[in-house]
CSV table of C-alpha atoms in Angstrom, one decimal:
chain,number,residue,atom,x,y,z
A,1,UNK,CA,100.8,66.3,159.3
A,2,UNK,CA,98.4,68.6,157.4
A,3,UNK,CA,95.4,66.4,156.6
A,4,UNK,CA,91.7,67.1,156.5
A,5,UNK,CA,88.9,64.5,156.7
A,6,UNK,CA,86.1,64.8,154.0
A,7,UNK,CA,83.8,62.2,152.6
A,8,UNK,CA,85.2,59.5,154.9
A,9,UNK,CA,88.8,59.9,153.6
A,10,UNK,CA,91.9,62.0,154.4
A,11,UNK,CA,93.2,64.6,152.0
A,12,UNK,CA,96.8,65.9,152.2
A,13,UNK,CA,97.5,69.6,151.7
A,14,UNK,CA,100.3,72.1,152.2
A,15,UNK,CA,100.3,75.9,152.7
A,16,UNK,CA,103.2,78.3,152.6
A,17,UNK,CA,104.3,81.7,151.6
A,18,UNK,CA,104.5,85.3,152.7
A,19,UNK,CA,101.7,86.9,150.7
A,20,UNK,CA,98.2,87.5,151.9
A,21,UNK,CA,96.3,86.6,148.7
A,22,UNK,CA,95.5,82.8,148.6
A,23,UNK,CA,96.8,81.0,145.5
A,24,UNK,CA,95.4,77.5,145.0
A,25,UNK,CA,97.3,75.1,142.8
A,26,UNK,CA,95.7,72.0,141.2
A,27,UNK,CA,97.9,69.1,140.4
A,28,UNK,CA,98.4,67.3,137.0
A,29,UNK,CA,97.5,63.6,136.7
A,30,UNK,CA,100.5,61.9,138.3
A,31,UNK,CA,101.7,64.9,140.3
A,32,UNK,CA,101.7,65.5,144.0
A,33,UNK,CA,102.2,68.7,146.0
A,34,UNK,CA,106.0,68.2,145.7
A,35,UNK,CA,105.8,68.7,141.9
A,36,UNK,CA,105.4,72.4,142.3
A,37,UNK,CA,108.9,72.8,143.9
A,38,UNK,CA,110.5,74.8,141.0
A,39,UNK,CA,107.7,77.4,141.1
A,40,UNK,CA,107.5,77.8,144.9
A,41,UNK,CA,110.4,80.2,145.5
A,42,UNK,CA,108.8,82.8,143.2
A,43,UNK,CA,105.1,82.2,144.2
A,44,UNK,CA,105.7,82.2,147.9
A,45,UNK,CA,107.1,85.8,147.8
A,46,UNK,CA,103.7,87.0,146.6
A,47,UNK,CA,101.1,84.6,147.7
A,48,UNK,CA,99.8,82.3,150.4
A,49,UNK,CA,100.3,79.1,148.3
A,50,UNK,CA,97.9,76.2,148.9
A,51,UNK,CA,98.6,72.8,147.3
A,52,UNK,CA,96.6,69.6,147.8
A,53,UNK,CA,96.8,66.0,146.6
A,54,UNK,CA,93.5,64.9,145.0
A,55,UNK,CA,92.1,61.5,146.0
A,56,UNK,CA,94.5,58.9,144.5
A,57,UNK,CA,97.5,61.3,144.5
A,58,UNK,CA,100.5,61.7,146.7
A,59,UNK,CA,99.6,61.4,150.4
A,60,UNK,CA,95.9,61.7,150.1
A,61,UNK,CA,93.9,58.6,150.9
A,62,UNK,CA,92.8,56.4,148.0
A,63,UNK,CA,89.5,54.5,148.2
A,64,UNK,CA,88.9,51.4,146.1
A,65,UNK,CA,86.1,52.7,143.9
A,66,UNK,CA,85.9,52.3,140.1
A,67,UNK,CA,86.8,55.9,139.4
A,68,UNK,CA,87.3,59.3,141.0
A,69,UNK,CA,84.7,61.7,139.3
A,70,UNK,CA,86.0,65.2,138.6
A,71,UNK,CA,83.1,66.9,140.4
A,72,UNK,CA,84.0,64.9,143.6
A,73,UNK,CA,87.6,66.0,143.3
A,74,UNK,CA,86.4,69.6,142.9
A,75,UNK,CA,84.2,69.3,146.0
A,76,UNK,CA,87.1,67.9,148.0
A,77,UNK,CA,89.2,71.0,147.1
A,78,UNK,CA,86.3,73.1,148.4
A,79,UNK,CA,86.4,71.1,151.6
A,80,UNK,CA,90.1,71.9,152.1
A,81,UNK,CA,89.4,75.6,151.7
A,82,UNK,CA,86.5,75.3,154.2
A,83,UNK,CA,88.9,73.6,156.7
A,84,UNK,CA,91.4,76.4,156.2
A,85,UNK,CA,88.8,79.2,156.5
A,86,UNK,CA,89.6,80.5,153.1
A,87,UNK,CA,86.7,81.9,151.1
A,88,UNK,CA,88.1,82.9,147.7
A,89,UNK,CA,91.3,82.1,145.8
A,90,UNK,CA,93.2,82.8,142.7
A,91,UNK,CA,93.2,79.3,141.1
A,92,UNK,CA,96.0,78.0,138.9
A,93,UNK,CA,95.4,74.5,137.5
A,94,UNK,CA,97.7,72.3,135.3
A,95,UNK,CA,96.6,69.5,133.0
A,96,UNK,CA,94.3,67.1,135.0
A,97,UNK,CA,94.0,69.9,137.5
A,98,UNK,CA,92.6,72.2,134.8
A,99,UNK,CA,89.8,69.7,134.2
A,100,UNK,CA,89.0,69.6,137.9
A,101,UNK,CA,89.2,73.4,138.0
A,102,UNK,CA,86.5,73.7,135.3
A,103,UNK,CA,84.1,71.7,137.5
A,104,UNK,CA,85.3,73.6,140.6
A,105,UNK,CA,84.3,77.0,139.1
A,106,UNK,CA,81.0,75.6,137.9
A,107,UNK,CA,80.1,74.2,141.3
A,108,UNK,CA,81.7,76.8,143.5
A,109,UNK,CA,81.7,80.0,141.4
A,110,UNK,CA,82.0,82.4,144.3
A,111,UNK,CA,85.2,80.9,145.5
A,112,UNK,CA,87.4,81.8,142.5
A,113,UNK,CA,88.6,85.3,141.8
A,114,UNK,CA,90.4,84.4,138.6
A,115,UNK,CA,91.4,81.2,136.9
A,116,UNK,CA,94.6,80.3,135.0
A,117,UNK,CA,94.3,77.0,133.0
A,118,UNK,CA,97.6,75.5,131.9
A,119,UNK,CA,98.0,72.6,129.4
A,120,UNK,CA,94.5,71.2,129.8
A,121,UNK,CA,91.5,69.8,128.0
A,122,UNK,CA,87.9,71.0,127.3
A,123,UNK,CA,87.0,67.4,126.7
A,124,UNK,CA,88.5,64.0,126.6
A,125,UNK,CA,88.6,63.0,123.0
A,126,UNK,CA,89.3,59.7,121.2
A,127,UNK,CA,93.0,60.4,121.0
A,128,UNK,CA,93.2,61.0,124.8
A,129,UNK,CA,91.4,57.7,125.3
A,130,UNK,CA,94.0,55.9,123.2
A,131,UNK,CA,96.9,57.6,125.0
A,132,UNK,CA,95.5,56.6,128.4
A,133,UNK,CA,95.0,53.0,127.2
A,134,UNK,CA,98.6,52.8,125.9
A,135,UNK,CA,100.0,54.0,129.3
A,136,UNK,CA,97.9,51.4,131.1
A,137,UNK,CA,99.0,48.6,128.7
A,138,UNK,CA,102.7,49.7,129.1
A,139,UNK,CA,102.3,49.5,132.9
A,140,UNK,CA,100.9,45.9,132.6
A,141,UNK,CA,103.5,44.8,130.1
A,142,UNK,CA,106.8,46.5,131.3
A,143,UNK,CA,106.0,48.2,134.5
A,144,UNK,CA,106.7,51.8,135.5
A,145,UNK,CA,109.9,52.0,133.3
A,146,UNK,CA,108.1,51.2,130.1
A,147,UNK,CA,105.2,53.5,131.0
A,148,UNK,CA,107.7,56.3,131.6
A,149,UNK,CA,109.5,55.7,128.3
A,150,UNK,CA,106.4,55.8,126.2
A,151,UNK,CA,105.1,58.9,128.0
A,152,UNK,CA,108.2,61.0,127.2
A,153,UNK,CA,107.1,62.3,123.8
A,154,UNK,CA,103.7,63.2,125.1
A,155,UNK,CA,105.0,65.1,128.1
A,156,UNK,CA,108.1,67.0,126.9
A,157,UNK,CA,109.3,69.2,124.0
A,158,UNK,CA,112.1,68.3,121.7
A,159,UNK,CA,114.2,71.0,123.3
A,160,UNK,CA,113.7,69.6,126.8
A,161,UNK,CA,114.4,66.0,125.8
A,162,UNK,CA,117.8,67.2,124.5
A,163,UNK,CA,118.8,69.9,127.0
A,164,UNK,CA,117.0,68.6,130.1
A,165,UNK,CA,118.0,65.0,129.9
A,166,UNK,CA,119.8,65.2,133.2
A,167,UNK,CA,116.4,65.5,134.9
A,168,UNK,CA,115.1,62.3,133.4
A,169,UNK,CA,116.6,59.8,135.9
A,170,UNK,CA,115.0,61.6,138.8
A,171,UNK,CA,111.7,61.8,137.0
A,172,UNK,CA,111.9,58.1,136.2
A,173,UNK,CA,112.3,57.4,139.9
A,174,UNK,CA,109.4,59.6,140.8
A,175,UNK,CA,107.2,57.9,138.2
A,176,UNK,CA,108.0,54.5,139.7
A,177,UNK,CA,106.6,55.6,143.1
A,178,UNK,CA,103.1,56.3,141.6
A,179,UNK,CA,100.4,53.8,142.5
A,180,UNK,CA,99.1,53.0,139.1
A,181,UNK,CA,95.8,51.5,140.2
A,182,UNK,CA,95.0,54.9,141.7
A,183,UNK,CA,96.0,56.7,138.5
A,184,UNK,CA,93.6,54.5,136.6
A,185,UNK,CA,90.8,55.6,138.9
A,186,UNK,CA,91.8,59.2,138.2
A,187,UNK,CA,91.8,58.5,134.5
A,188,UNK,CA,88.3,57.0,134.7
A,189,UNK,CA,87.2,60.5,135.8
A,190,UNK,CA,89.0,62.1,132.9
A,191,UNK,CA,87.3,59.9,130.4
A,192,UNK,CA,83.9,61.4,131.4
A,193,UNK,CA,85.1,65.0,131.0
A,194,UNK,CA,83.3,67.1,128.4
A,195,UNK,CA,82.8,70.7,129.4
A,196,UNK,CA,82.0,72.1,125.9
A,197,UNK,CA,78.3,72.5,126.5
A,198,UNK,CA,78.7,74.5,129.7
A,199,UNK,CA,82.0,76.4,129.4
A,200,UNK,CA,79.9,79.6,129.0
A,201,UNK,CA,78.8,79.1,132.6
A,202,UNK,CA,82.3,80.0,133.7
A,203,UNK,CA,81.9,83.7,134.1
A,204,UNK,CA,85.2,85.0,135.6
A,205,UNK,CA,88.5,86.2,134.3
A,206,UNK,CA,90.3,83.2,132.6
A,207,UNK,CA,93.7,83.0,131.0
A,208,UNK,CA,94.9,79.9,129.2
A,209,UNK,CA,98.5,78.9,128.5
A,210,UNK,CA,99.7,76.0,126.3
A,211,UNK,CA,103.1,75.0,124.8
A,212,UNK,CA,103.3,74.9,121.1
A,213,UNK,CA,104.9,71.5,121.4
A,214,UNK,CA,102.2,70.1,123.7
A,215,UNK,CA,101.1,66.9,122.1
A,216,UNK,CA,99.0,65.7,125.0
A,217,UNK,CA,96.7,68.7,125.4
A,218,UNK,CA,97.2,70.3,122.1
A,219,UNK,CA,96.5,73.8,120.9
A,220,UNK,CA,93.1,73.0,119.5
A,221,UNK,CA,91.9,72.1,123.1
A,222,UNK,CA,93.1,75.5,124.4
A,223,UNK,CA,91.3,77.2,121.6
A,224,UNK,CA,88.1,75.3,122.5
A,225,UNK,CA,88.4,76.6,126.1
A,226,UNK,CA,89.1,80.1,124.8
A,227,UNK,CA,86.1,80.1,122.5
A,228,UNK,CA,83.8,78.6,125.1
A,229,UNK,CA,84.6,81.0,128.0
A,230,UNK,CA,83.6,84.6,127.4
A,231,UNK,CA,86.6,86.9,127.6
A,232,UNK,CA,89.2,84.2,128.0
A,233,UNK,CA,92.7,85.0,126.8
A,234,UNK,CA,95.3,82.6,125.4
A,235,UNK,CA,99.1,82.6,125.4
A,236,UNK,CA,101.1,80.0,123.4
A,237,UNK,CA,104.5,79.3,124.8
A,238,UNK,CA,107.1,78.6,122.1
A,239,UNK,CA,109.3,75.5,122.4
A,240,UNK,CA,107.4,74.2,125.4
A,241,UNK,CA,105.7,70.8,125.8
A,242,UNK,CA,103.0,69.6,128.2
A,243,UNK,CA,105.0,69.6,131.5
A,244,UNK,CA,105.2,73.4,131.8
A,245,UNK,CA,106.0,73.3,135.5
A,246,UNK,CA,109.2,71.4,134.7
A,247,UNK,CA,110.2,72.9,131.3
A,248,UNK,CA,109.4,76.5,131.9
A,249,UNK,CA,108.8,77.3,135.6
A,250,UNK,CA,109.9,80.9,135.4
A,251,UNK,CA,107.7,81.6,132.4
A,252,UNK,CA,104.8,79.8,134.2
A,253,UNK,CA,105.2,82.1,137.2
A,254,UNK,CA,105.4,85.2,135.0
A,255,UNK,CA,102.1,84.4,133.4
A,256,UNK,CA,100.6,83.8,136.9
A,257,UNK,CA,101.9,87.3,138.0
A,258,UNK,CA,100.9,89.1,134.8
A,259,UNK,CA,97.4,87.7,134.7
A,260,UNK,CA,96.8,88.8,138.3
A,261,UNK,CA,97.9,92.3,137.4
A,262,UNK,CA,95.8,92.7,134.3
A,263,UNK,CA,92.5,91.6,135.7
A,264,UNK,CA,89.9,93.4,137.8
A,265,UNK,CA,90.5,93.7,141.5
A,266,UNK,CA,89.8,90.4,143.3
A,267,UNK,CA,86.8,89.7,145.5
A,268,UNK,CA,87.6,89.9,149.2
A,269,UNK,CA,88.9,86.6,150.7
């Protein structure tokens, strides 16, 4: 199994694809490497696609500490690249992964050629705190089913909740497999996130995408990222909610491809 050892714990990763350029994907909060399945057929034709489970996710080892700091998660990702002998990547990061990515670029700036941030936060505001608290309370009160039910309007657009309802039973089953104590440790790291004062340190090509129905990481957060990162560009996806990888995988891939083609030539890997 593809594991590496770092910081006294095991991290799970996967690598696939026919392309030469490394593309590193950072998971959302309750995601695992398996959550990128709908994008892989397109991405693997062009890239060497690297996925990893952060500490507390999927098959990576979870340690019983109070929280998993975002800088630590960023350094873990760098350790995976070290183990694979990969120097630089095109980094695509979704939601929680977008927050980790901000720290990753700040701490390891020479390792990222370009950065695409999807549905993510510049800082964890008071609304985000209350949403996280409601999810934890739902888990304690009604278990994974209630947590899943109350998360639906935060994660998906109106269109998806009507047209994509056939996917919901499978998504519910996946949600039930998530170890919630580990997610709460991940959330503890999110609560400390505030990059507003140092976003200007991220000096590389950055593109931001957000759905216009994203209620969890709303447009104002995307605009904060755009205004704080010199030269960053922003695309707003009509009729799309927070879970872009599920609602609009083809559109997501098109933005990944187009951003690569419109930016300066990458640094050598």
